[in-house]
């Protein structure tokens, strides 16, 4: 049966507006240097699949995931000895590496970087000379590179998505009071059977003022909870839903529906073995086994702990050609839209999918593992 009522948001996504925006000069130069064909419009926007049933089938099977960070030298000698400087940006989260080009990392350094990202949650590299193709190759090291059914992509390089807030604002209204999109606390691709691990965003053009991105630590959010409260949520599961909605082939008049998936509320990172709170306000629907009112109350509290404790967050000021690599298993993030589209911001992004989230009762917390004071 043909759909009779299609949500305009979906229509926008499947029927691209062609080239109404100017690609920022430095972004264009980078893409042209990489041999990207811009002649048929930019970005490339996949139109299918459009139906929930089709999207649900994508990657709905088990894949082995061996985490590169889990086999790395814990001292990260190859990475650290080659870097000019390694600077922690806050005590809990965020490290900047100076003097290395991501495209030139050895296999050993890539493993060690995987472990550093797992420990520090997000790692930054400024002044990178990296093509979308090199970005995808690096992403493949950390897991299967996700190819999104709807999100705009770099033409000819499947799996490299385009993060261009100006473009996104043309699809879903954004304004100062309701910026929407990535400008709210979230984590990427939670609806996948094996959700996002390492995501690498390379911003080639950024505003001179504003457009920062914030990350918060899921390890530390978990450790902000009392030991008794941790016992309540340990082992619980929740329903997570996709950022994008799709038409239901069996019920096309019902409006857009999300892909939903059940995962643990607290998960363990395979490289560090530490427990992390894994919720986000944008995409967690409910805790399985609780009444809605109970679930809403607990989730609301967990979001607050995660979003409001500034000591477990990092706020990063971008400069052009900076790469950020973060681990979605242990963080939430939020892109500030304070510049309100007044200046261009453009980047390319690759996400590596990781293991199916798991919980392990006897796993430690980060503070326990680091020998810091706990439970006070
Ligand atoms: O634009 C940003 O800083 C982050 C956007 C985002 O949420 C993402 O790339 O997953
Ligand atoms: Fe995101």
PDB file of C-alpha atoms in Angstrom, residues 193-370:
ATOM      1  CA  UNK A 193      22.091  -3.591  17.970  1.00  0.00           C
ATOM      2  CA  UNK A 194      25.817  -2.800  18.280  1.00  0.00           C
ATOM      3  CA  UNK A 195      25.803   0.971  18.838  1.00  0.00           C
ATOM      4  CA  UNK A 196      28.486   3.547  18.181  1.00  0.00           C
ATOM      5  CA  UNK A 197      31.904   3.215  19.783  1.00  0.00           C
ATOM      6  CA  UNK A 198      34.471   5.736  18.546  1.00  0.00           C
ATOM      7  CA  UNK A 199      33.174   8.684  16.532  1.00  0.00           C
ATOM      8  CA  UNK A 200      35.622  10.976  14.770  1.00  0.00           C
ATOM      9  CA  UNK A 201      34.410  14.442  13.807  1.00  0.00           C
ATOM     10  CA  UNK A 202      36.822  16.538  11.768  1.00  0.00           C
ATOM     11  CA  UNK A 203      35.715  20.163  11.530  1.00  0.00           C
ATOM     12  CA  UNK A 204      37.421  21.881   8.612  1.00  0.00           C
ATOM     13  CA  UNK A 205      35.509  25.163   9.035  1.00  0.00           C
ATOM     14  CA  UNK A 206      34.363  26.635  12.366  1.00  0.00           C
ATOM     15  CA  UNK A 207      33.022  30.011  13.539  1.00  0.00           C
ATOM     16  CA  UNK A 208      35.553  32.457  14.989  1.00  0.00           C
ATOM     17  CA  UNK A 209      33.332  32.789  18.072  1.00  0.00           C
ATOM     18  CA  UNK A 210      31.122  30.032  19.462  1.00  0.00           C
ATOM     19  CA  UNK A 211      30.144  26.628  18.118  1.00  0.00           C
ATOM     20  CA  UNK A 212      31.870  24.789  20.970  1.00  0.00           C
ATOM     21  CA  UNK A 213      31.031  21.163  21.712  1.00  0.00           C
ATOM     22  CA  UNK A 214      30.580  19.750  25.208  1.00  0.00           C
ATOM     23  CA  UNK A 215      31.066  16.175  26.373  1.00  0.00           C
ATOM     24  CA  UNK A 216      30.166  14.623  29.724  1.00  0.00           C
ATOM     25  CA  UNK A 217      31.640  11.470  31.256  1.00  0.00           C
ATOM     26  CA  UNK A 218      29.381   8.465  31.767  1.00  0.00           C
ATOM     27  CA  UNK A 219      31.947   6.876  34.088  1.00  0.00           C
ATOM     28  CA  UNK A 220      31.847   9.907  36.346  1.00  0.00           C
ATOM     29  CA  UNK A 221      28.063  10.324  36.103  1.00  0.00           C
ATOM     30  CA  UNK A 222      27.757   6.752  37.399  1.00  0.00           C
ATOM     31  CA  UNK A 223      30.157   7.537  40.235  1.00  0.00           C
ATOM     32  CA  UNK A 224      28.117  10.575  41.265  1.00  0.00           C
ATOM     33  CA  UNK A 225      25.365   8.165  42.324  1.00  0.00           C
ATOM     34  CA  UNK A 226      25.282   6.694  45.818  1.00  0.00           C
ATOM     35  CA  UNK A 227      26.425   3.057  46.056  1.00  0.00           C
ATOM     36  CA  UNK A 228      22.866   2.025  46.992  1.00  0.00           C
ATOM     37  CA  UNK A 229      21.357   3.819  44.042  1.00  0.00           C
ATOM     38  CA  UNK A 230      23.927   2.215  41.742  1.00  0.00           C
ATOM     39  CA  UNK A 231      22.673  -1.175  42.937  1.00  0.00           C
ATOM     40  CA  UNK A 232      19.144  -0.235  41.868  1.00  0.00           C
ATOM     41  CA  UNK A 233      20.125   0.618  38.299  1.00  0.00           C
ATOM     42  CA  UNK A 234      22.909  -1.967  37.826  1.00  0.00           C
ATOM     43  CA  UNK A 235      21.667  -4.675  35.477  1.00  0.00           C
ATOM     44  CA  UNK A 236      18.498  -2.775  34.501  1.00  0.00           C
ATOM     45  CA  UNK A 237      17.673  -2.359  30.837  1.00  0.00           C
ATOM     46  CA  UNK A 238      16.124   0.502  28.942  1.00  0.00           C
ATOM     47  CA  UNK A 239      14.525   1.148  25.574  1.00  0.00           C
ATOM     48  CA  UNK A 240      16.582   3.428  23.301  1.00  0.00           C
ATOM     49  CA  UNK A 241      15.318   5.021  20.130  1.00  0.00           C
ATOM     50  CA  UNK A 242      16.785   6.367  16.910  1.00  0.00           C
ATOM     51  CA  UNK A 243      17.300  10.049  16.196  1.00  0.00           C
ATOM     52  CA  UNK A 244      15.504   9.662  12.861  1.00  0.00           C
ATOM     53  CA  UNK A 245      11.960   8.462  12.288  1.00  0.00           C
ATOM     54  CA  UNK A 246      10.698   6.326   9.409  1.00  0.00           C
ATOM     55  CA  UNK A 247       7.408   5.362   7.869  1.00  0.00           C
ATOM     56  CA  UNK A 248       5.766   2.137   8.968  1.00  0.00           C
ATOM     57  CA  UNK A 249       5.045   0.126   5.827  1.00  0.00           C
ATOM     58  CA  UNK A 250       2.146  -1.628   7.572  1.00  0.00           C
ATOM     59  CA  UNK A 251       0.646   1.556   8.931  1.00  0.00           C
ATOM     60  CA  UNK A 252       1.759   4.457   6.719  1.00  0.00           C
ATOM     61  CA  UNK A 253      -0.859   6.858   8.002  1.00  0.00           C
ATOM     62  CA  UNK A 254       0.381   6.554  11.584  1.00  0.00           C
ATOM     63  CA  UNK A 255       3.180   9.064  11.047  1.00  0.00           C
ATOM     64  CA  UNK A 256       6.894   8.621  11.568  1.00  0.00           C
ATOM     65  CA  UNK A 257       8.134   5.930  13.936  1.00  0.00           C
ATOM     66  CA  UNK A 258      11.499   5.408  15.570  1.00  0.00           C
ATOM     67  CA  UNK A 259      13.680   2.321  15.610  1.00  0.00           C
ATOM     68  CA  UNK A 260      13.774   1.032  19.194  1.00  0.00           C
ATOM     69  CA  UNK A 261      16.231  -1.277  20.913  1.00  0.00           C
ATOM     70  CA  UNK A 262      16.714  -2.620  24.442  1.00  0.00           C
ATOM     71  CA  UNK A 263      20.176  -2.167  26.005  1.00  0.00           C
ATOM     72  CA  UNK A 264      21.629  -2.064  29.539  1.00  0.00           C
ATOM     73  CA  UNK A 265      21.303   1.199  31.439  1.00  0.00           C
ATOM     74  CA  UNK A 266      24.781   0.773  32.906  1.00  0.00           C
ATOM     75  CA  UNK A 267      27.409  -0.698  30.611  1.00  0.00           C
ATOM     76  CA  UNK A 268      31.015  -1.760  30.882  1.00  0.00           C
ATOM     77  CA  UNK A 269      33.694  -0.571  28.476  1.00  0.00           C
ATOM     78  CA  UNK A 270      35.613  -3.559  27.090  1.00  0.00           C
ATOM     79  CA  UNK A 271      38.994  -1.776  27.064  1.00  0.00           C
ATOM     80  CA  UNK A 272      38.931  -0.204  30.547  1.00  0.00           C
ATOM     81  CA  UNK A 273      36.538  -2.622  32.261  1.00  0.00           C
ATOM     82  CA  UNK A 274      34.871   0.406  33.951  1.00  0.00           C
ATOM     83  CA  UNK A 275      31.148   0.902  34.446  1.00  0.00           C
ATOM     84  CA  UNK A 276      29.426   3.847  32.783  1.00  0.00           C
ATOM     85  CA  UNK A 277      25.948   5.286  32.977  1.00  0.00           C
ATOM     86  CA  UNK A 278      24.435   4.945  29.512  1.00  0.00           C
ATOM     87  CA  UNK A 279      21.413   7.201  29.173  1.00  0.00           C
ATOM     88  CA  UNK A 280      20.700  10.361  27.238  1.00  0.00           C
ATOM     89  CA  UNK A 281      17.712  12.647  27.420  1.00  0.00           C
ATOM     90  CA  UNK A 282      17.145  12.702  23.656  1.00  0.00           C
ATOM     91  CA  UNK A 283      16.984   8.977  23.010  1.00  0.00           C
ATOM     92  CA  UNK A 284      16.210   6.958  26.134  1.00  0.00           C
ATOM     93  CA  UNK A 285      12.512   6.048  26.223  1.00  0.00           C
ATOM     94  CA  UNK A 286      11.953   4.097  29.446  1.00  0.00           C
ATOM     95  CA  UNK A 287      13.481   1.680  31.909  1.00  0.00           C
ATOM     96  CA  UNK A 288      12.238  -1.843  31.283  1.00  0.00           C
ATOM     97  CA  UNK A 289      10.185  -3.351  34.111  1.00  0.00           C
ATOM     98  CA  UNK A 290       9.195  -0.098  35.841  1.00  0.00           C
ATOM     99  CA  UNK A 291       5.935   1.834  35.644  1.00  0.00           C
ATOM    100  CA  UNK A 292       6.150   4.861  33.373  1.00  0.00           C
ATOM    101  CA  UNK A 293       5.975   7.302  36.287  1.00  0.00           C
ATOM    102  CA  UNK A 294       8.808   5.490  38.087  1.00  0.00           C
ATOM    103  CA  UNK A 295      10.896   5.293  34.947  1.00  0.00           C
ATOM    104  CA  UNK A 296      10.365   8.991  34.118  1.00  0.00           C
ATOM    105  CA  UNK A 297      11.400  10.000  37.616  1.00  0.00           C
ATOM    106  CA  UNK A 298      14.566   7.916  37.663  1.00  0.00           C
ATOM    107  CA  UNK A 299      15.598   8.792  34.118  1.00  0.00           C
ATOM    108  CA  UNK A 300      14.987  12.479  34.815  1.00  0.00           C
ATOM    109  CA  UNK A 301      17.294  12.250  37.812  1.00  0.00           C
ATOM    110  CA  UNK A 302      19.968  10.387  35.853  1.00  0.00           C
ATOM    111  CA  UNK A 303      19.900  12.969  33.034  1.00  0.00           C
ATOM    112  CA  UNK A 304      20.256  15.744  35.596  1.00  0.00           C
ATOM    113  CA  UNK A 305      23.271  14.109  37.218  1.00  0.00           C
ATOM    114  CA  UNK A 306      24.892  13.590  33.828  1.00  0.00           C
ATOM    115  CA  UNK A 307      24.107  17.056  32.404  1.00  0.00           C
ATOM    116  CA  UNK A 308      24.433  19.339  35.421  1.00  0.00           C
ATOM    117  CA  UNK A 309      27.711  18.348  37.058  1.00  0.00           C
ATOM    118  CA  UNK A 310      30.223  20.606  35.345  1.00  0.00           C
ATOM    119  CA  UNK A 311      33.167  18.835  36.967  1.00  0.00           C
ATOM    120  CA  UNK A 312      32.546  15.774  34.782  1.00  0.00           C
ATOM    121  CA  UNK A 313      32.377  17.717  31.528  1.00  0.00           C
ATOM    122  CA  UNK A 314      34.686  19.287  28.983  1.00  0.00           C
ATOM    123  CA  UNK A 315      33.797  22.187  26.707  1.00  0.00           C
ATOM    124  CA  UNK A 316      35.956  22.357  23.626  1.00  0.00           C
ATOM    125  CA  UNK A 317      36.736  25.420  21.529  1.00  0.00           C
ATOM    126  CA  UNK A 318      37.376  24.349  17.964  1.00  0.00           C
ATOM    127  CA  UNK A 319      39.896  25.775  15.540  1.00  0.00           C
ATOM    128  CA  UNK A 320      39.752  24.957  11.816  1.00  0.00           C
ATOM    129  CA  UNK A 321      41.008  21.444  10.881  1.00  0.00           C
ATOM    130  CA  UNK A 322      40.556  19.971  14.349  1.00  0.00           C
ATOM    131  CA  UNK A 323      39.593  16.343  14.921  1.00  0.00           C
ATOM    132  CA  UNK A 324      37.688  15.127  17.980  1.00  0.00           C
ATOM    133  CA  UNK A 325      37.475  11.392  18.659  1.00  0.00           C
ATOM    134  CA  UNK A 326      35.025  10.400  21.358  1.00  0.00           C
ATOM    135  CA  UNK A 327      33.605   7.192  22.694  1.00  0.00           C
ATOM    136  CA  UNK A 328      29.809   7.070  22.609  1.00  0.00           C
ATOM    137  CA  UNK A 329      29.788   4.117  25.014  1.00  0.00           C
ATOM    138  CA  UNK A 330      30.843   6.330  27.898  1.00  0.00           C
ATOM    139  CA  UNK A 331      29.767   9.880  27.028  1.00  0.00           C
ATOM    140  CA  UNK A 332      27.000  12.215  25.974  1.00  0.00           C
ATOM    141  CA  UNK A 333      27.681  15.346  23.905  1.00  0.00           C
ATOM    142  CA  UNK A 334      26.030  18.626  22.984  1.00  0.00           C
ATOM    143  CA  UNK A 335      26.960  21.058  20.195  1.00  0.00           C
ATOM    144  CA  UNK A 336      26.409  24.687  21.174  1.00  0.00           C
ATOM    145  CA  UNK A 337      24.524  26.714  18.562  1.00  0.00           C
ATOM    146  CA  UNK A 338      25.305  30.062  20.152  1.00  0.00           C
ATOM    147  CA  UNK A 339      26.545  31.440  16.803  1.00  0.00           C
ATOM    148  CA  UNK A 340      23.037  30.743  15.409  1.00  0.00           C
ATOM    149  CA  UNK A 341      24.354  29.988  11.940  1.00  0.00           C
ATOM    150  CA  UNK A 342      25.912  33.460  11.608  1.00  0.00           C
ATOM    151  CA  UNK A 343      29.183  31.910  10.452  1.00  0.00           C
ATOM    152  CA  UNK A 344      29.827  28.652   8.622  1.00  0.00           C
ATOM    153  CA  UNK A 345      30.694  25.434  10.425  1.00  0.00           C
ATOM    154  CA  UNK A 346      31.327  22.256   8.480  1.00  0.00           C
ATOM    155  CA  UNK A 347      32.864  18.893   9.189  1.00  0.00           C
ATOM    156  CA  UNK A 348      33.002  15.260   8.194  1.00  0.00           C
ATOM    157  CA  UNK A 349      32.339  12.414  10.597  1.00  0.00           C
ATOM    158  CA  UNK A 350      32.994   8.704  10.777  1.00  0.00           C
ATOM    159  CA  UNK A 351      31.499   6.392  13.361  1.00  0.00           C
ATOM    160  CA  UNK A 352      32.774   2.926  14.178  1.00  0.00           C
ATOM    161  CA  UNK A 353      30.174   0.571  15.605  1.00  0.00           C
ATOM    162  CA  UNK A 354      31.338  -1.459  18.578  1.00  0.00           C
ATOM    163  CA  UNK A 355      30.106  -4.393  20.682  1.00  0.00           C
ATOM    164  CA  UNK A 356      26.552  -5.042  21.840  1.00  0.00           C
ATOM    165  CA  UNK A 357      26.372  -3.177  25.180  1.00  0.00           C
ATOM    166  CA  UNK A 358      26.821  -5.435  28.207  1.00  0.00           C
ATOM    167  CA  UNK A 359      26.730  -5.142  31.982  1.00  0.00           C
ATOM    168  CA  UNK A 360      29.043  -6.960  34.358  1.00  0.00           C
ATOM    169  CA  UNK A 361      28.268  -6.977  38.064  1.00  0.00           C
ATOM    170  CA  UNK A 362      31.848  -7.292  39.293  1.00  0.00           C
ATOM    171  CA  UNK A 363      33.317  -4.627  37.010  1.00  0.00           C
ATOM    172  CA  UNK A 364      34.952  -1.683  38.758  1.00  0.00           C
ATOM    173  CA  UNK A 365      34.202   1.988  38.541  1.00  0.00           C
ATOM    174  CA  UNK A 366      36.811   4.363  37.143  1.00  0.00           C
ATOM    175  CA  UNK A 367      37.591   5.825  40.542  1.00  0.00           C
ATOM    176  CA  UNK A 368      38.086   2.394  42.094  1.00  0.00           C
ATOM    177  CA  UNK A 369      40.437   1.437  39.278  1.00  0.00           C
ATOM    178  CA  UNK A 370      42.445   4.661  39.611  1.00  0.00           C
TER     179      UNK A 370
END
